[in-house]
Short mmCIF file of C-alpha atoms in Angstrom, two decimals:
data_model
loop_
_atom_site.label_atom_id
_atom_site.label_comp_id
_atom_site.label_asym_id
_atom_site.label_seq_id
_atom_site.Cartn_x
_atom_site.Cartn_y
_atom_site.Cartn_z
CA MET A 273 0.00 0.00 0.00
CA ALA A 274 1.13 3.54 -0.76
CA TYR A 275 -0.04 5.04 2.51
CA HIS A 276 1.19 4.76 6.09
CA LEU A 277 -1.08 6.92 8.22
CA LYS A 278 -4.78 6.46 7.57
CA SER A 279 -6.89 9.57 7.36
CA ARG A 280 -10.60 9.71 8.09
CA ILE A 281 -13.38 12.08 7.15
CA GLU A 282 -16.28 12.58 9.54
CA LEU A 283 -19.59 14.32 9.07
CA CYS A 284 -21.37 15.03 12.34
CA GLY A 285 -25.08 15.82 12.35
CA VAL A 286 -25.04 17.52 8.94
CA SER A 287 -28.10 18.77 7.10
CA GLN A 288 -28.30 20.38 3.68
CA THR A 289 -31.03 22.69 2.39
CA PHE A 290 -31.39 25.00 -0.59
CA SER A 291 -33.83 27.67 -1.71
CA GLN A 292 -36.23 27.01 -4.59
CA ASN A 293 -39.04 29.35 -5.57
CA ALA A 294 -38.68 31.21 -2.27
CA GLN A 295 -39.04 27.94 -0.34
CA GLN A 296 -36.50 25.95 1.64
CA VAL A 297 -35.97 22.42 0.33
CA GLN A 298 -34.20 19.95 2.61
CA LEU A 299 -32.11 17.26 0.91
CA PHE A 300 -31.13 15.40 4.06
CA GLN A 301 -30.91 15.99 7.78
CA ASP A 302 -28.81 15.00 10.78
CA LEU A 303 -26.43 12.69 8.91
CA THR A 304 -23.42 11.32 10.77
CA LEU A 305 -20.97 9.12 8.89
CA THR A 306 -17.28 8.32 8.53
CA ILE A 307 -15.14 7.32 5.57
CA ALA A 308 -11.59 6.08 5.93
CA GLN A 309 -8.54 6.02 3.69
CA GLY A 310 -7.97 2.62 2.14
CA HIS A 311 -11.67 1.72 1.89
CA SER A 312 -14.35 2.06 -0.77
CA TYR A 313 -17.86 3.47 -0.49
CA ALA A 314 -20.84 4.03 -2.77
CA ILE A 315 -23.59 6.62 -2.35
CA THR A 316 -26.89 5.53 -3.88
CA GLY A 317 -30.48 6.75 -3.88
CA PRO A 318 -33.16 8.21 -6.14
CA SER A 319 -32.60 11.32 -8.25
CA GLY A 320 -32.83 14.48 -6.17
CA SER A 321 -32.04 12.74 -2.89
CA GLY A 322 -28.81 14.72 -2.44
CA LYS A 323 -26.13 12.22 -3.49
CA SER A 324 -23.92 14.75 -5.27
CA SER A 325 -24.42 17.26 -2.46
CA LEU A 326 -23.28 14.67 0.09
CA LEU A 327 -20.21 13.94 -2.04
CA MET A 328 -19.37 17.66 -2.11
CA LEU A 329 -19.70 17.86 1.68
CA LEU A 330 -17.46 14.83 2.24
CA SER A 331 -14.80 16.30 -0.04
CA GLY A 332 -14.86 19.68 1.70
CA LEU A 333 -15.87 21.44 -1.52
CA ALA A 334 -19.18 22.57 0.03
CA GLN A 335 -20.36 23.49 3.50
CA PRO A 336 -23.41 21.95 5.24
CA SER A 337 -26.40 24.06 6.23
CA THR A 338 -26.01 22.68 9.76
CA GLY A 339 -23.55 20.32 11.41
CA GLN A 340 -19.80 19.93 11.02
CA GLY A 341 -17.30 18.06 8.89
CA TYR A 342 -13.79 17.09 9.98
CA TRP A 343 -10.63 15.58 8.55
CA LEU A 344 -8.81 13.41 11.09
CA GLU A 345 -5.19 12.38 10.72
CA ASN A 346 -2.34 11.62 13.09
CA ASP A 347 -4.48 12.37 16.17
CA SER A 348 -5.41 15.81 14.88
CA ARG A 349 -8.82 17.09 13.80
CA ARG A 350 -8.94 19.74 11.11
CA PRO A 351 -11.63 21.50 9.08
CA LEU A 352 -12.55 19.65 5.90
CA ALA A 353 -11.57 22.67 3.82
CA GLY A 354 -7.94 21.79 4.61
CA LEU A 355 -8.32 18.50 2.75
CA ALA A 356 -8.41 20.17 -0.69
CA LYS A 357 -4.82 19.27 -1.61
CA GLU A 358 -5.32 15.64 -0.57
CA ILE A 359 -8.31 14.77 -2.78
CA GLY A 360 -8.92 13.87 -6.39
CA TYR A 361 -12.40 14.74 -7.70
CA ILE A 362 -13.89 13.18 -10.82
CA PHE A 363 -16.82 15.21 -12.07
CA GLN A 364 -19.74 13.73 -13.95
CA GLN A 365 -19.12 16.06 -16.91
CA PHE A 366 -15.32 15.56 -16.83
CA HIS A 367 -14.47 19.33 -16.77
CA LEU A 368 -11.43 18.95 -19.00
CA LEU A 369 -10.04 22.20 -20.39
CA PRO A 370 -10.94 22.13 -24.10
CA GLU A 371 -7.90 24.08 -25.28
CA LEU A 372 -5.42 21.70 -23.63
CA THR A 373 -4.28 18.27 -24.79
CA ALA A 374 -4.86 15.19 -22.65
CA LEU A 375 -1.24 15.41 -21.51
CA HIS A 376 -1.53 19.04 -20.45
CA ASN A 377 -4.93 18.51 -18.77
CA VAL A 378 -3.35 15.86 -16.54
CA ALA A 379 -0.12 17.79 -15.98
CA LEU A 380 -1.87 21.05 -15.03
CA PRO A 381 -2.66 20.22 -11.35
CA LEU A 382 0.95 19.12 -10.90
CA LYS A 383 2.28 22.33 -12.43
CA LEU A 384 0.00 24.39 -10.18
CA ARG A 385 1.60 22.62 -7.20
CA GLY A 386 5.09 23.30 -8.48
CA VAL A 387 5.83 19.61 -9.06
CA LYS A 388 8.94 18.97 -11.15
CA HIS A 389 8.67 16.72 -14.21
CA ALA A 390 4.89 17.27 -14.30
CA GLU A 391 4.53 16.19 -17.92
CA GLN A 392 6.57 13.05 -17.36
CA LEU A 393 4.31 12.05 -14.45
CA ALA A 394 1.21 12.93 -16.46
CA LYS A 395 2.40 10.74 -19.32
CA SER A 396 2.98 7.80 -16.97
CA TRP A 397 -0.60 8.07 -15.69
CA LEU A 398 -2.06 8.36 -19.17
CA ASP A 399 -0.12 5.22 -20.02
CA LYS A 400 -1.68 3.50 -16.98
CA VAL A 401 -5.20 4.38 -18.10
CA GLY A 402 -4.53 3.21 -21.65
CA LEU A 403 -4.16 6.60 -23.32
CA GLY A 404 -0.44 6.67 -24.02
CA HIS A 405 -1.27 6.96 -27.72
CA ARG A 406 -3.62 9.95 -27.22
CA LEU A 407 -1.33 12.35 -25.36
CA GLN A 408 -1.58 15.18 -27.87
CA HIS A 409 -5.33 14.94 -28.50
CA LYS A 410 -7.69 17.59 -27.14
CA PRO A 411 -10.97 16.62 -25.39
CA ALA A 412 -13.06 17.19 -28.54
CA GLN A 413 -10.93 14.57 -30.28
CA LEU A 414 -11.49 11.98 -27.55
CA SER A 415 -14.44 9.65 -27.02
CA GLY A 416 -16.51 9.82 -23.83
CA GLY A 417 -14.61 6.88 -22.37
CA GLU A 418 -11.28 8.45 -23.26
CA GLN A 419 -12.31 11.75 -21.68
CA GLN A 420 -13.31 9.91 -18.52
CA ARG A 421 -9.97 8.09 -18.46
CA THR A 422 -8.20 11.45 -18.82
CA ALA A 423 -10.24 12.85 -15.92
CA ILE A 424 -9.33 9.83 -13.79
CA ALA A 425 -5.64 10.22 -14.61
CA ARG A 426 -5.88 13.88 -13.63
CA ALA A 427 -7.51 12.96 -10.31
CA LEU A 428 -4.97 10.26 -9.46
CA VAL A 429 -1.76 11.83 -10.76
CA PHE A 430 -0.70 13.31 -7.42
CA SER A 431 -1.59 10.20 -5.34
CA PRO A 432 -4.45 11.73 -3.34
CA LYS A 433 -5.63 10.23 -0.07
CA PHE A 434 -9.27 10.29 -1.15
CA ILE A 435 -10.93 9.95 -4.56
CA PHE A 436 -14.45 11.31 -5.05
CA ALA A 437 -16.27 10.28 -8.24
CA ASP A 438 -19.69 11.61 -9.27
CA GLU A 439 -21.44 9.13 -11.59
CA PRO A 440 -18.12 8.09 -13.17
CA THR A 441 -19.82 5.58 -15.49
CA GLY A 442 -23.16 7.30 -15.98
CA ASN A 443 -22.51 8.53 -19.53
CA LEU A 444 -20.68 5.45 -20.81
CA ASP A 445 -21.66 2.27 -22.61
CA SER A 446 -21.52 -0.99 -20.66
CA GLN A 447 -18.00 -2.01 -21.77
CA ASN A 448 -16.48 1.41 -21.07
CA ALA A 449 -18.35 1.51 -17.75
CA GLN A 450 -16.83 -1.84 -16.76
CA ASP A 451 -13.35 -0.72 -17.80
CA ILE A 452 -13.62 2.57 -15.89
CA ALA A 453 -14.87 0.79 -12.75
CA ASP A 454 -12.00 -1.72 -12.95
CA LEU A 455 -9.55 1.14 -13.37
CA LEU A 456 -10.87 3.15 -10.42
CA PHE A 457 -10.90 0.28 -7.95
CA ALA A 458 -7.52 -1.05 -9.08
CA CYS A 459 -5.78 2.34 -8.90
CA CYS A 460 -7.23 3.16 -5.52
CA GLU A 461 -6.34 -0.23 -4.09
CA GLU A 462 -2.77 0.15 -5.31
CA GLN A 463 -2.48 3.67 -3.85
CA GLY A 464 -4.38 2.99 -0.63
CA ALA A 465 -6.77 5.86 -1.26
CA GLY A 466 -10.29 6.15 0.05
CA LEU A 467 -12.79 5.86 -2.81
CA VAL A 468 -16.29 7.37 -2.68
CA ILE A 469 -18.54 6.94 -5.71
CA VAL A 470 -21.98 8.41 -6.38
CA THR A 471 -23.85 6.05 -8.68
CA HIS A 472 -27.26 4.89 -9.85
CA SER A 473 -25.73 1.55 -10.84
CA GLU A 474 -26.39 -1.25 -8.35
CA LEU A 475 -23.66 -3.29 -10.04
CA LEU A 476 -21.07 -0.56 -9.51
CA ALA A 477 -22.27 0.12 -5.95
CA ALA A 478 -21.90 -3.57 -5.10
CA ARG A 479 -18.17 -3.34 -5.72
CA ALA A 480 -17.74 -0.92 -2.79
CA GLU A 481 -17.21 -2.21 0.74
CA GLN A 482 -20.00 -0.07 2.17
CA ILE A 483 -23.05 1.54 0.60
CA PHE A 484 -24.74 4.70 1.87
CA ASN A 485 -28.32 4.78 0.57
CA LEU A 486 -29.96 8.21 0.66
CA ALA A 487 -33.75 8.35 0.64
CA GLN A 488 -36.35 10.74 2.08
CA GLY A 489 -33.72 12.81 3.85
CA HIS A 490 -32.08 9.92 5.68
CA CYS A 491 -29.02 7.76 5.08
CA GLN A 492 -28.93 3.99 5.57
CA LEU A 493 -25.59 2.18 5.70
CA ARG A 494 -25.34 -1.35 4.39
CA GLN A 495 -22.48 -3.73 3.70
CA SER A 496 -21.92 -4.83 0.12
CA LYS A 497 -22.80 -8.49 -0.33
CA LEU A 498 -21.01 -8.77 -3.68
CA GLN A 499 -17.80 -6.96 -2.81
CA GLU A 500 -15.91 -10.15 -2.00
CA VAL A 501 -16.93 -11.60 -5.37
CA TYR A 502 -15.17 -8.75 -7.14
CA ARG A 503 -12.08 -9.15 -4.99
CA ALA A 504 -11.80 -12.84 -5.90
#
């Protein structure tokens, strides 16, 4: 495993609401849950239940309406906002920069951190995700599966402690979806990262160790019955 000290993320009594047509709409209330580095999780539930919002809260990219979120590591508790440099986030719509090649899209977060040999590292990750032959292609020249692979390489290139993926297979055909799922779980197992996936796919959710099911404002935790099958 690539990690030594395991980090954890905790949400304590969080609720999330938003305004719509001058009314307050509550997505969920009083949720308390923990995710740990080195483990995999799926967030499931009907459309509009708040799955993507919960993912944003866990990653520290959004703040809850009420309650608190913490990042725990090495006996210290810190605000989740401080986790930003330790996460990789895979957006449902990829969010690749259209003017940059695949190589430069993946290298950009490394360059922003001042990492030396950014393009060399980016190339190694594009090789890992099967895009070594598409380095100089821009997003418009890539298929949906290839764009998703580029987004995954970008999220994993700096060995984050946690990977957050919002519907990573939602826009892909069944073969590409299978390949992307295999890639995500394999990379995260090798790097010892925590993996949290929002998905409508029961098959994909079953590959996670734990499943958080959101419905009617509440969250039910269940163990994955099929996870050991995929590990075999």
